[in-house]
């Protein structure tokens, strides 16, 4: 539903391009922080575990893969010789420290720095760390160390400690981040490019409107629809109601939109006209409404409708006045012709002929009054009087059955009957073209009111249904009158029909008895 008219106008904020860029960059940064942070931490843990495994293997190789136990056990080797061997093995293994103590407690070692030696060797030359392994930081640099008791043959040869440098967590994180910087910059560049392309696409789709402009248009739309007294709604391609003003929501008994049309107005959903339609009668919730349908270029339809009774009441005075003026004009024209004839006869001294014309006119007027005496509905009587005068102008014999009877009708029923009779008679006059006869018969029967208009013209082609829109013999753009008659009569529960009876073409309309407000005739009571 559209925004109410009292809603304040939206304030203009950032442009659509800046909004998209901020949203995309913000979302991307959050995703990168979540995924990137997890990836970095996982990578750091993985690398530290890999370094730890490598250092374990290297320490294993120095302590058990060399002749270190034999050198420590060799009593003939002096301290300098042992130091040389430890230096060689430390350098070959890439260790930072290698220290050994024989069983007599004599120390031999080689270290990269004095601080490193002090961290693993006590002041008296004893090992600070016993058997085991771990990580010790020296001067801010972490080292993996491993100490063991060495055995040569079946005898204890002494103890040894070996240490390897391992990368710190800070250095690992820096290295990982340096590797991720190009990828991060590439992703940000791609995000900016995609944001710009998306902005270009949305700009074309939204007709170069900013979000504030779209919001303002929505407010204006709501204000416009709220000022329209008729019901107005928009249908999309699938037939759903997408926009509706308050009168439309009330008429359709809808709380909100969108809503499927077939659930609230099945007659309109089944109809679905493909061309523009004006003032087409359709039933809605037990009453008849006049529908205007306008197909939209982008798909969907604009539908406006108003209550037929209300429209009939508003147009009734104008319609009746127009018909009265038409009838008076036709009668005045006919009386003028008659008066000229009478005046001519009198000037010629043929008074008997003048009297004959006057008598014919009086008889015709009396016959018309008698034929209309049983028609209690004023609009129907006015229509028939006007059509009789028009038929005289066209030199077509139009007669109304003296037994014709029409009870008082509601405005909708009267409009349906007047529309049907008016179209039937006008079509008959048009077909006869100044040569022929038209007969009108209206009456009541047990089923309701029945009206027939027959003419002795050529009739309707066999392959043509005159009550279908567009099917006509009158040419392009015609053929909607009888289709409208059928829709209007069916909307009030009646039916229309036509047939050929001998040399006559008959068009009829039936209105049900209960819709006329006339009680049905009771069945006669049979005496036993």
CSV table of C-alpha atoms in Angstrom, one decimal, residues 9-456:
chain,number,residue,atom,x,y,z
A,9,UNK,CA,9.0,14.1,2.8
A,10,UNK,CA,12.2,12.1,3.0
A,11,UNK,CA,15.5,13.9,3.6
A,12,UNK,CA,18.1,13.7,0.9
A,13,UNK,CA,21.1,11.7,2.1
A,14,UNK,CA,24.1,10.1,0.4
A,15,UNK,CA,23.9,9.2,-3.3
A,16,UNK,CA,23.1,5.7,-4.5
A,17,UNK,CA,26.7,5.2,-5.6
A,18,UNK,CA,28.2,6.1,-2.2
A,19,UNK,CA,25.6,4.0,-0.4
A,20,UNK,CA,26.4,1.0,-2.6
A,21,UNK,CA,30.2,1.5,-2.1
A,22,UNK,CA,29.9,1.9,1.6
A,23,UNK,CA,27.7,-1.2,2.0
A,24,UNK,CA,29.9,-3.3,-0.3
A,25,UNK,CA,33.1,-2.2,1.3
A,26,UNK,CA,31.7,-2.6,4.8
A,27,UNK,CA,30.4,-6.0,4.1
A,28,UNK,CA,33.6,-7.0,2.4
A,29,UNK,CA,35.8,-5.8,5.2
A,30,UNK,CA,33.7,-7.7,7.8
A,31,UNK,CA,33.9,-10.9,5.7
A,32,UNK,CA,37.6,-10.4,5.2
A,33,UNK,CA,38.1,-9.8,8.9
A,34,UNK,CA,36.2,-12.9,9.8
A,35,UNK,CA,37.6,-15.2,7.2
A,36,UNK,CA,41.0,-13.5,7.0
A,37,UNK,CA,41.5,-13.5,10.7
A,38,UNK,CA,40.6,-17.1,11.0
A,39,UNK,CA,42.8,-18.0,8.0
A,40,UNK,CA,45.8,-16.1,9.5
A,41,UNK,CA,45.4,-17.7,12.9
A,42,UNK,CA,45.0,-21.2,11.3
A,43,UNK,CA,48.0,-20.6,9.1
A,44,UNK,CA,50.1,-19.4,12.1
A,45,UNK,CA,49.2,-22.4,14.1
A,46,UNK,CA,49.9,-24.7,11.2
A,47,UNK,CA,53.3,-23.2,10.5
A,48,UNK,CA,54.4,-23.2,14.2
A,49,UNK,CA,53.4,-26.9,14.3
A,50,UNK,CA,55.4,-27.6,11.2
A,51,UNK,CA,58.4,-25.8,12.6
A,52,UNK,CA,58.0,-27.7,15.8
A,53,UNK,CA,58.0,-31.1,13.9
A,54,UNK,CA,61.0,-30.1,11.9
A,55,UNK,CA,63.0,-29.0,14.9
A,56,UNK,CA,62.1,-32.3,16.7
A,57,UNK,CA,63.5,-34.2,13.7
A,58,UNK,CA,66.6,-32.1,13.6
A,59,UNK,CA,67.2,-32.5,17.4
A,60,UNK,CA,66.6,-36.3,17.0
A,61,UNK,CA,69.2,-36.3,14.3
A,62,UNK,CA,71.8,-34.5,16.4
A,63,UNK,CA,71.3,-36.4,19.6
A,64,UNK,CA,70.9,-39.9,18.1
A,65,UNK,CA,72.1,-39.7,14.5
A,66,UNK,CA,75.6,-38.7,15.2
A,67,UNK,CA,78.6,-40.0,17.3
A,68,UNK,CA,77.9,-37.5,20.1
A,69,UNK,CA,77.5,-40.2,22.7
A,70,UNK,CA,80.9,-41.8,21.7
A,71,UNK,CA,82.7,-38.5,21.8
A,72,UNK,CA,81.3,-37.7,25.2
A,73,UNK,CA,82.3,-41.2,26.5
A,74,UNK,CA,85.8,-41.0,25.0
A,75,UNK,CA,88.1,-40.4,27.9
A,76,UNK,CA,91.1,-39.8,25.6
A,77,UNK,CA,89.5,-36.8,23.9
A,78,UNK,CA,90.4,-33.5,25.4
A,79,UNK,CA,88.1,-30.5,25.8
A,80,UNK,CA,89.2,-28.8,22.6
A,81,UNK,CA,88.5,-31.9,20.5
A,82,UNK,CA,85.1,-32.3,21.9
A,83,UNK,CA,84.3,-28.6,21.3
A,84,UNK,CA,85.4,-29.0,17.7
A,85,UNK,CA,83.1,-31.9,17.2
A,86,UNK,CA,80.1,-30.1,18.8
A,87,UNK,CA,80.8,-27.1,16.6
A,88,UNK,CA,80.8,-29.3,13.5
A,89,UNK,CA,77.6,-31.1,14.4
A,90,UNK,CA,75.8,-27.8,15.4
A,91,UNK,CA,76.7,-26.1,12.1
A,92,UNK,CA,75.7,-29.2,10.1
A,93,UNK,CA,72.3,-29.4,11.8
A,94,UNK,CA,71.7,-25.7,11.8
A,95,UNK,CA,71.3,-25.6,15.5
A,96,UNK,CA,71.8,-22.5,17.6
A,97,UNK,CA,73.3,-24.4,20.6
A,98,UNK,CA,74.7,-27.8,21.3
A,99,UNK,CA,76.1,-28.6,24.7
A,100,UNK,CA,77.2,-31.9,26.2
A,101,UNK,CA,78.3,-33.2,29.6
A,102,UNK,CA,80.1,-36.5,30.0
A,103,UNK,CA,79.6,-38.7,33.0
A,104,UNK,CA,82.4,-36.9,34.8
A,105,UNK,CA,80.5,-33.6,34.4
A,106,UNK,CA,82.9,-32.1,31.9
A,107,UNK,CA,81.3,-29.6,29.6
A,108,UNK,CA,81.7,-29.2,25.9
A,109,UNK,CA,79.5,-26.8,23.9
A,110,UNK,CA,79.1,-24.4,21.0
A,111,UNK,CA,76.6,-21.5,20.8
A,112,UNK,CA,75.8,-18.7,18.5
A,113,UNK,CA,75.8,-16.1,21.3
A,114,UNK,CA,76.9,-15.9,24.9
A,115,UNK,CA,73.3,-15.0,26.0
A,116,UNK,CA,72.2,-18.3,24.4
A,117,UNK,CA,74.8,-20.3,26.3
A,118,UNK,CA,73.9,-18.5,29.6
A,119,UNK,CA,70.2,-19.5,29.0
A,120,UNK,CA,71.0,-23.2,28.9
A,121,UNK,CA,74.2,-23.6,30.9
A,122,UNK,CA,74.5,-22.6,34.6
A,123,UNK,CA,77.3,-20.6,36.2
A,124,UNK,CA,79.1,-23.7,37.3
A,125,UNK,CA,78.8,-25.4,33.9
A,126,UNK,CA,75.9,-27.6,34.8
A,127,UNK,CA,72.8,-28.0,32.5
A,128,UNK,CA,69.9,-25.8,33.5
A,129,UNK,CA,67.3,-27.9,31.7
A,130,UNK,CA,67.2,-31.7,32.3
A,131,UNK,CA,65.6,-34.3,30.1
A,132,UNK,CA,62.7,-33.0,28.1
A,133,UNK,CA,61.8,-30.4,25.4
A,134,UNK,CA,60.2,-27.0,25.2
A,135,UNK,CA,60.3,-23.4,23.9
A,136,UNK,CA,62.4,-20.8,25.6
A,137,UNK,CA,62.8,-17.1,24.5
A,138,UNK,CA,66.2,-15.6,24.6
A,139,UNK,CA,66.5,-11.9,23.8
A,140,UNK,CA,63.0,-11.9,22.4
A,141,UNK,CA,63.8,-14.9,20.1
A,142,UNK,CA,62.1,-18.2,20.8
A,143,UNK,CA,64.2,-21.4,20.7
A,144,UNK,CA,63.1,-25.0,20.6
A,145,UNK,CA,65.3,-27.0,23.0
A,146,UNK,CA,65.6,-30.7,23.7
A,147,UNK,CA,67.7,-32.4,26.5
A,148,UNK,CA,68.4,-36.1,26.9
A,149,UNK,CA,70.6,-38.5,28.7
A,150,UNK,CA,72.7,-40.2,26.0
A,151,UNK,CA,73.7,-43.9,26.1
A,152,UNK,CA,76.6,-45.5,24.3
A,153,UNK,CA,76.2,-49.3,24.2
A,154,UNK,CA,75.1,-50.4,27.6
A,155,UNK,CA,76.6,-47.5,29.5
A,156,UNK,CA,75.5,-43.9,30.1
A,157,UNK,CA,77.6,-41.6,28.1
A,158,UNK,CA,76.4,-38.3,29.5
A,159,UNK,CA,73.8,-35.6,28.8
A,160,UNK,CA,73.2,-33.2,25.9
A,161,UNK,CA,71.0,-30.2,25.1
A,162,UNK,CA,70.4,-28.9,21.6
A,163,UNK,CA,68.5,-25.7,20.7
A,164,UNK,CA,67.1,-24.4,17.4
A,165,UNK,CA,65.6,-21.0,16.6
A,166,UNK,CA,62.0,-20.9,15.7
A,167,UNK,CA,60.1,-18.0,14.2
A,168,UNK,CA,58.1,-15.9,16.6
A,169,UNK,CA,54.3,-15.5,16.4
A,170,UNK,CA,54.8,-11.8,15.4
A,171,UNK,CA,57.2,-12.7,12.6
A,172,UNK,CA,54.9,-15.4,11.3
A,173,UNK,CA,51.9,-13.1,11.3
A,174,UNK,CA,53.9,-10.4,9.5
A,175,UNK,CA,55.0,-12.9,6.8
A,176,UNK,CA,51.5,-14.2,6.3
A,177,UNK,CA,50.0,-10.7,6.1
A,178,UNK,CA,52.7,-9.7,3.6
A,179,UNK,CA,51.6,-12.6,1.4
A,180,UNK,CA,47.9,-11.6,1.8
A,181,UNK,CA,48.3,-7.9,1.0
A,182,UNK,CA,48.2,-8.3,-2.8
A,183,UNK,CA,45.2,-10.6,-2.5
A,184,UNK,CA,43.4,-8.1,-0.2
A,185,UNK,CA,44.1,-5.2,-2.5
A,186,UNK,CA,42.9,-7.2,-5.5
A,187,UNK,CA,39.7,-8.1,-3.7
A,188,UNK,CA,39.1,-4.5,-2.7
A,189,UNK,CA,39.7,-3.3,-6.3
A,190,UNK,CA,37.3,-5.9,-7.6
A,191,UNK,CA,34.7,-4.8,-5.0
A,192,UNK,CA,35.0,-1.2,-6.1
A,193,UNK,CA,34.7,-2.1,-9.7
A,194,UNK,CA,31.6,-4.3,-9.1
A,195,UNK,CA,30.1,-1.5,-7.0
A,196,UNK,CA,30.6,0.9,-9.8
A,197,UNK,CA,29.1,-1.5,-12.4
A,198,UNK,CA,26.1,-2.2,-10.1
A,199,UNK,CA,25.5,1.5,-9.6
A,200,UNK,CA,25.5,2.0,-13.4
A,201,UNK,CA,23.0,-0.8,-13.8
A,202,UNK,CA,20.7,0.5,-11.0
A,203,UNK,CA,21.0,4.0,-12.3
A,204,UNK,CA,19.6,2.9,-15.7
A,205,UNK,CA,16.9,0.7,-14.1
A,206,UNK,CA,15.8,3.5,-11.7
A,207,UNK,CA,15.8,6.2,-14.4
A,208,UNK,CA,18.7,8.0,-12.8
A,209,UNK,CA,16.8,8.6,-9.6
A,210,UNK,CA,18.4,8.7,-6.2
A,211,UNK,CA,16.9,6.9,-3.2
A,212,UNK,CA,15.5,10.2,-1.8
A,213,UNK,CA,13.9,10.9,-5.2
A,214,UNK,CA,12.3,7.4,-5.2
A,215,UNK,CA,11.0,7.9,-1.7
A,216,UNK,CA,9.6,11.3,-2.6
A,217,UNK,CA,7.8,9.8,-5.7
A,218,UNK,CA,6.4,7.1,-3.4
A,219,UNK,CA,5.0,9.8,-1.1
A,220,UNK,CA,3.6,11.7,-4.0
A,221,UNK,CA,2.0,8.6,-5.4
A,222,UNK,CA,0.3,7.9,-2.0
A,223,UNK,CA,-0.9,11.5,-1.9
A,224,UNK,CA,-2.2,11.3,-5.5
A,225,UNK,CA,-4.1,8.1,-4.9
A,226,UNK,CA,-5.6,9.3,-1.7
A,227,UNK,CA,-7.2,12.2,-3.5
A,228,UNK,CA,-8.9,10.0,-6.1
A,229,UNK,CA,-12.5,9.2,-5.1
A,230,UNK,CA,-12.8,6.2,-7.4
A,231,UNK,CA,-11.1,2.9,-6.6
A,232,UNK,CA,-7.8,2.6,-8.4
A,233,UNK,CA,-5.3,-0.3,-8.4
A,234,UNK,CA,-2.4,-1.7,-10.3
A,235,UNK,CA,-2.1,-5.3,-11.5
A,236,UNK,CA,1.2,-6.9,-12.4
A,237,UNK,CA,1.8,-9.5,-15.2
A,238,UNK,CA,0.8,-12.4,-12.9
A,239,UNK,CA,-2.6,-10.7,-12.0
A,240,UNK,CA,-1.7,-9.7,-8.5
A,241,UNK,CA,-2.8,-6.4,-6.9
A,242,UNK,CA,0.4,-4.5,-6.2
A,243,UNK,CA,-0.9,-1.0,-5.5
A,244,UNK,CA,-4.3,0.1,-4.4
A,245,UNK,CA,-5.9,3.2,-2.9
A,246,UNK,CA,-8.2,3.2,0.1
A,247,UNK,CA,-11.5,2.9,-1.9
A,248,UNK,CA,-10.1,-0.1,-3.8
A,249,UNK,CA,-8.9,-1.8,-0.6
A,250,UNK,CA,-12.3,-1.2,1.0
A,251,UNK,CA,-14.2,-2.5,-2.1
A,252,UNK,CA,-12.0,-5.6,-2.4
A,253,UNK,CA,-12.0,-6.2,1.4
A,254,UNK,CA,-8.2,-6.2,1.4
A,255,UNK,CA,-6.1,-5.4,4.4
A,256,UNK,CA,-2.9,-4.9,2.5
A,257,UNK,CA,-1.2,-5.5,-0.9
A,258,UNK,CA,0.2,-7.4,-2.8
A,259,UNK,CA,-2.6,-9.9,-3.0
A,260,UNK,CA,-3.8,-12.3,-5.8
A,261,UNK,CA,-6.6,-10.9,-7.8
A,262,UNK,CA,-8.4,-14.2,-8.3
A,263,UNK,CA,-9.0,-14.5,-4.6
A,264,UNK,CA,-10.7,-11.1,-4.2
A,265,UNK,CA,-12.3,-10.5,-7.7
A,266,UNK,CA,-12.5,-13.7,-9.7
A,267,UNK,CA,-14.7,-12.1,-12.4
A,268,UNK,CA,-12.0,-9.6,-13.3
A,269,UNK,CA,-9.3,-12.2,-13.0
A,270,UNK,CA,-11.1,-14.5,-15.5
A,271,UNK,CA,-11.8,-11.6,-17.9
A,272,UNK,CA,-8.3,-10.1,-18.3
A,273,UNK,CA,-8.9,-7.8,-21.4
A,274,UNK,CA,-5.8,-7.3,-23.6
A,275,UNK,CA,-6.9,-3.9,-24.8
A,276,UNK,CA,-8.2,-0.7,-23.3
A,277,UNK,CA,-11.7,-0.9,-21.9
A,278,UNK,CA,-13.9,1.9,-20.6
A,279,UNK,CA,-17.0,1.7,-18.3
A,280,UNK,CA,-17.3,-2.1,-18.6
A,281,UNK,CA,-19.9,-3.5,-16.1
A,282,UNK,CA,-18.7,-6.3,-13.8
A,283,UNK,CA,-20.2,-7.8,-10.6
A,284,UNK,CA,-18.2,-7.3,-7.4
A,285,UNK,CA,-19.4,-8.4,-4.0
A,286,UNK,CA,-23.1,-8.6,-4.9
A,287,UNK,CA,-23.2,-5.3,-6.8
A,288,UNK,CA,-22.3,-4.0,-10.3
A,289,UNK,CA,-19.3,-1.7,-10.9
A,290,UNK,CA,-18.1,0.1,-14.0
A,291,UNK,CA,-14.5,-0.9,-14.8
A,292,UNK,CA,-11.9,1.0,-16.8
A,293,UNK,CA,-8.8,-1.1,-17.8
A,294,UNK,CA,-5.7,0.4,-19.3
A,295,UNK,CA,-2.8,-2.0,-20.3
A,296,UNK,CA,0.6,-0.6,-19.3
A,297,UNK,CA,3.6,-0.5,-21.7
A,298,UNK,CA,5.9,-2.2,-19.2
A,299,UNK,CA,3.4,-5.0,-18.4
A,300,UNK,CA,0.5,-5.1,-16.0
A,301,UNK,CA,-2.7,-3.1,-16.1
A,302,UNK,CA,-4.2,0.0,-14.4
A,303,UNK,CA,-7.8,-0.7,-13.2
A,304,UNK,CA,-10.2,2.0,-12.0
A,305,UNK,CA,-13.8,1.2,-11.0
A,306,UNK,CA,-16.8,2.9,-9.5
A,307,UNK,CA,-20.1,1.7,-8.2
A,308,UNK,CA,-22.6,1.5,-11.0
A,309,UNK,CA,-25.6,2.6,-8.9
A,310,UNK,CA,-23.7,5.7,-7.9
A,311,UNK,CA,-22.6,6.4,-11.5
A,312,UNK,CA,-26.2,5.8,-12.6
A,313,UNK,CA,-27.6,8.2,-10.0
A,314,UNK,CA,-25.1,10.9,-11.0
A,315,UNK,CA,-25.7,10.4,-14.8
A,316,UNK,CA,-29.4,9.7,-14.6
A,317,UNK,CA,-30.5,13.4,-14.8
A,318,UNK,CA,-28.2,14.1,-17.7
A,319,UNK,CA,-29.2,10.9,-19.5
A,320,UNK,CA,-32.9,11.4,-19.1
A,321,UNK,CA,-32.6,15.1,-20.1
A,322,UNK,CA,-30.7,14.1,-23.3
A,323,UNK,CA,-33.3,11.5,-24.2
A,324,UNK,CA,-36.1,13.9,-23.5
A,325,UNK,CA,-34.4,16.5,-25.7
A,326,UNK,CA,-33.9,13.9,-28.4
A,327,UNK,CA,-37.5,12.8,-28.2
A,328,UNK,CA,-38.8,16.4,-28.2
A,329,UNK,CA,-36.6,17.3,-31.1
A,330,UNK,CA,-37.7,14.3,-33.1
A,331,UNK,CA,-41.4,15.0,-32.3
A,332,UNK,CA,-41.0,18.7,-33.1
A,333,UNK,CA,-39.4,17.9,-36.4
A,334,UNK,CA,-42.2,15.4,-37.2
A,335,UNK,CA,-44.9,17.8,-36.1
A,336,UNK,CA,-43.3,20.5,-38.2
A,337,UNK,CA,-43.5,18.3,-41.2
A,338,UNK,CA,-47.1,17.4,-40.5
A,339,UNK,CA,-48.0,21.1,-40.0
A,340,UNK,CA,-46.5,22.0,-43.3
A,341,UNK,CA,-48.5,19.3,-45.0
A,342,UNK,CA,-51.7,20.5,-43.3
A,343,UNK,CA,-51.0,24.1,-44.2
A,344,UNK,CA,-50.4,23.0,-47.8
A,345,UNK,CA,-53.7,21.2,-48.0
A,346,UNK,CA,-55.5,24.2,-46.5
A,347,UNK,CA,-54.0,26.6,-49.0
A,348,UNK,CA,-55.1,24.3,-51.8
A,349,UNK,CA,-58.6,24.2,-50.4
A,350,UNK,CA,-58.4,20.5,-49.6
A,351,UNK,CA,-59.7,20.7,-46.0
A,352,UNK,CA,-60.7,17.0,-46.0
A,353,UNK,CA,-57.1,15.9,-46.6
A,354,UNK,CA,-55.9,18.3,-43.9
A,355,UNK,CA,-58.4,16.7,-41.5
A,356,UNK,CA,-57.3,13.2,-42.5
A,357,UNK,CA,-53.7,14.1,-41.7
A,358,UNK,CA,-54.7,15.5,-38.3
A,359,UNK,CA,-56.8,12.4,-37.5
A,360,UNK,CA,-53.8,10.2,-38.5
A,361,UNK,CA,-51.6,12.1,-36.1
A,362,UNK,CA,-54.1,11.9,-33.3
A,363,UNK,CA,-54.6,8.2,-33.9
A,364,UNK,CA,-50.8,7.6,-33.8
A,365,UNK,CA,-50.4,9.6,-30.6
A,366,UNK,CA,-53.3,7.7,-29.0
A,367,UNK,CA,-51.8,4.4,-30.1
A,368,UNK,CA,-48.4,5.4,-28.6
A,369,UNK,CA,-50.0,6.5,-25.4
A,370,UNK,CA,-51.9,3.2,-25.2
A,371,UNK,CA,-48.8,1.2,-25.9
A,372,UNK,CA,-46.9,3.0,-23.2
A,373,UNK,CA,-49.7,3.0,-20.6
A,374,UNK,CA,-48.5,-0.3,-19.1
A,375,UNK,CA,-44.8,0.9,-18.8
A,376,UNK,CA,-44.4,2.2,-15.2
A,377,UNK,CA,-40.7,2.8,-15.5
A,378,UNK,CA,-40.3,6.4,-16.8
A,379,UNK,CA,-36.9,5.9,-18.3
A,380,UNK,CA,-38.1,3.0,-20.4
A,381,UNK,CA,-41.2,4.9,-21.6
A,382,UNK,CA,-39.1,7.9,-22.5
A,383,UNK,CA,-36.7,5.8,-24.5
A,384,UNK,CA,-39.5,4.1,-26.5
A,385,UNK,CA,-41.2,7.4,-27.2
A,386,UNK,CA,-37.9,8.9,-28.5
A,387,UNK,CA,-37.2,5.8,-30.6
A,388,UNK,CA,-40.7,5.9,-32.2
A,389,UNK,CA,-40.1,9.5,-33.2
A,390,UNK,CA,-36.7,8.6,-34.6
A,391,UNK,CA,-38.1,5.7,-36.6
A,392,UNK,CA,-40.7,8.1,-38.1
A,393,UNK,CA,-37.8,10.3,-39.2
A,394,UNK,CA,-36.0,7.4,-40.8
A,395,UNK,CA,-39.3,6.2,-42.4
A,396,UNK,CA,-39.2,2.9,-40.5
A,397,UNK,CA,-42.3,1.4,-38.9
A,398,UNK,CA,-41.7,1.0,-35.2
A,399,UNK,CA,-44.6,-0.5,-33.2
A,400,UNK,CA,-44.8,-1.3,-29.5
A,401,UNK,CA,-47.1,-4.1,-28.4
A,402,UNK,CA,-50.1,-2.7,-26.5
A,403,UNK,CA,-49.7,-5.5,-23.9
A,404,UNK,CA,-46.2,-4.3,-23.0
A,405,UNK,CA,-45.7,-4.1,-19.3
A,406,UNK,CA,-42.7,-2.9,-17.2
A,407,UNK,CA,-43.0,-2.5,-13.4
A,408,UNK,CA,-40.9,0.1,-11.4
A,409,UNK,CA,-37.3,-1.0,-11.4
A,410,UNK,CA,-34.2,-0.1,-9.4
A,411,UNK,CA,-31.7,2.3,-11.1
A,412,UNK,CA,-29.4,-0.6,-12.0
A,413,UNK,CA,-32.2,-2.7,-13.4
A,414,UNK,CA,-33.7,0.2,-15.3
A,415,UNK,CA,-30.3,1.1,-16.8
A,416,UNK,CA,-29.7,-2.5,-17.9
A,417,UNK,CA,-33.1,-2.7,-19.6
A,418,UNK,CA,-32.8,0.8,-21.2
A,419,UNK,CA,-29.3,0.0,-22.5
A,420,UNK,CA,-30.4,-3.3,-24.0
A,421,UNK,CA,-33.6,-1.9,-25.7
A,422,UNK,CA,-31.7,1.2,-26.9
A,423,UNK,CA,-29.0,-0.8,-28.5
A,424,UNK,CA,-31.4,-3.4,-30.0
A,425,UNK,CA,-33.7,-0.7,-31.6
A,426,UNK,CA,-30.8,1.4,-32.8
A,427,UNK,CA,-29.1,-1.6,-34.5
A,428,UNK,CA,-32.5,-2.6,-36.1
A,429,UNK,CA,-33.0,1.0,-37.5
A,430,UNK,CA,-29.4,1.0,-38.7
A,431,UNK,CA,-29.9,-2.4,-40.5
A,432,UNK,CA,-33.2,-1.5,-42.1
A,433,UNK,CA,-31.9,1.8,-43.5
A,434,UNK,CA,-35.3,3.4,-44.2
A,435,UNK,CA,-37.1,0.3,-45.4
A,436,UNK,CA,-38.6,-2.2,-42.9
A,437,UNK,CA,-40.4,-2.8,-39.7
A,438,UNK,CA,-39.4,-3.0,-36.0
A,439,UNK,CA,-41.6,-4.5,-33.3
A,440,UNK,CA,-41.1,-4.2,-29.5
A,441,UNK,CA,-42.7,-6.4,-27.0
A,442,UNK,CA,-42.1,-6.3,-23.2
A,443,UNK,CA,-43.9,-8.3,-20.6
A,444,UNK,CA,-43.8,-10.3,-17.3
A,445,UNK,CA,-43.9,-14.0,-17.1
A,446,UNK,CA,-43.3,-16.4,-14.1
A,447,UNK,CA,-39.6,-16.2,-14.6
A,448,UNK,CA,-39.3,-12.4,-14.7
A,449,UNK,CA,-39.3,-9.7,-17.2
A,450,UNK,CA,-38.8,-10.5,-20.9
A,451,UNK,CA,-38.2,-7.9,-23.7
A,452,UNK,CA,-37.9,-8.7,-27.4
A,453,UNK,CA,-37.0,-6.4,-30.4
A,454,UNK,CA,-37.5,-7.9,-33.8
A,455,UNK,CA,-36.9,-6.6,-37.3
A,456,UNK,CA,-37.4,-7.9,-40.8
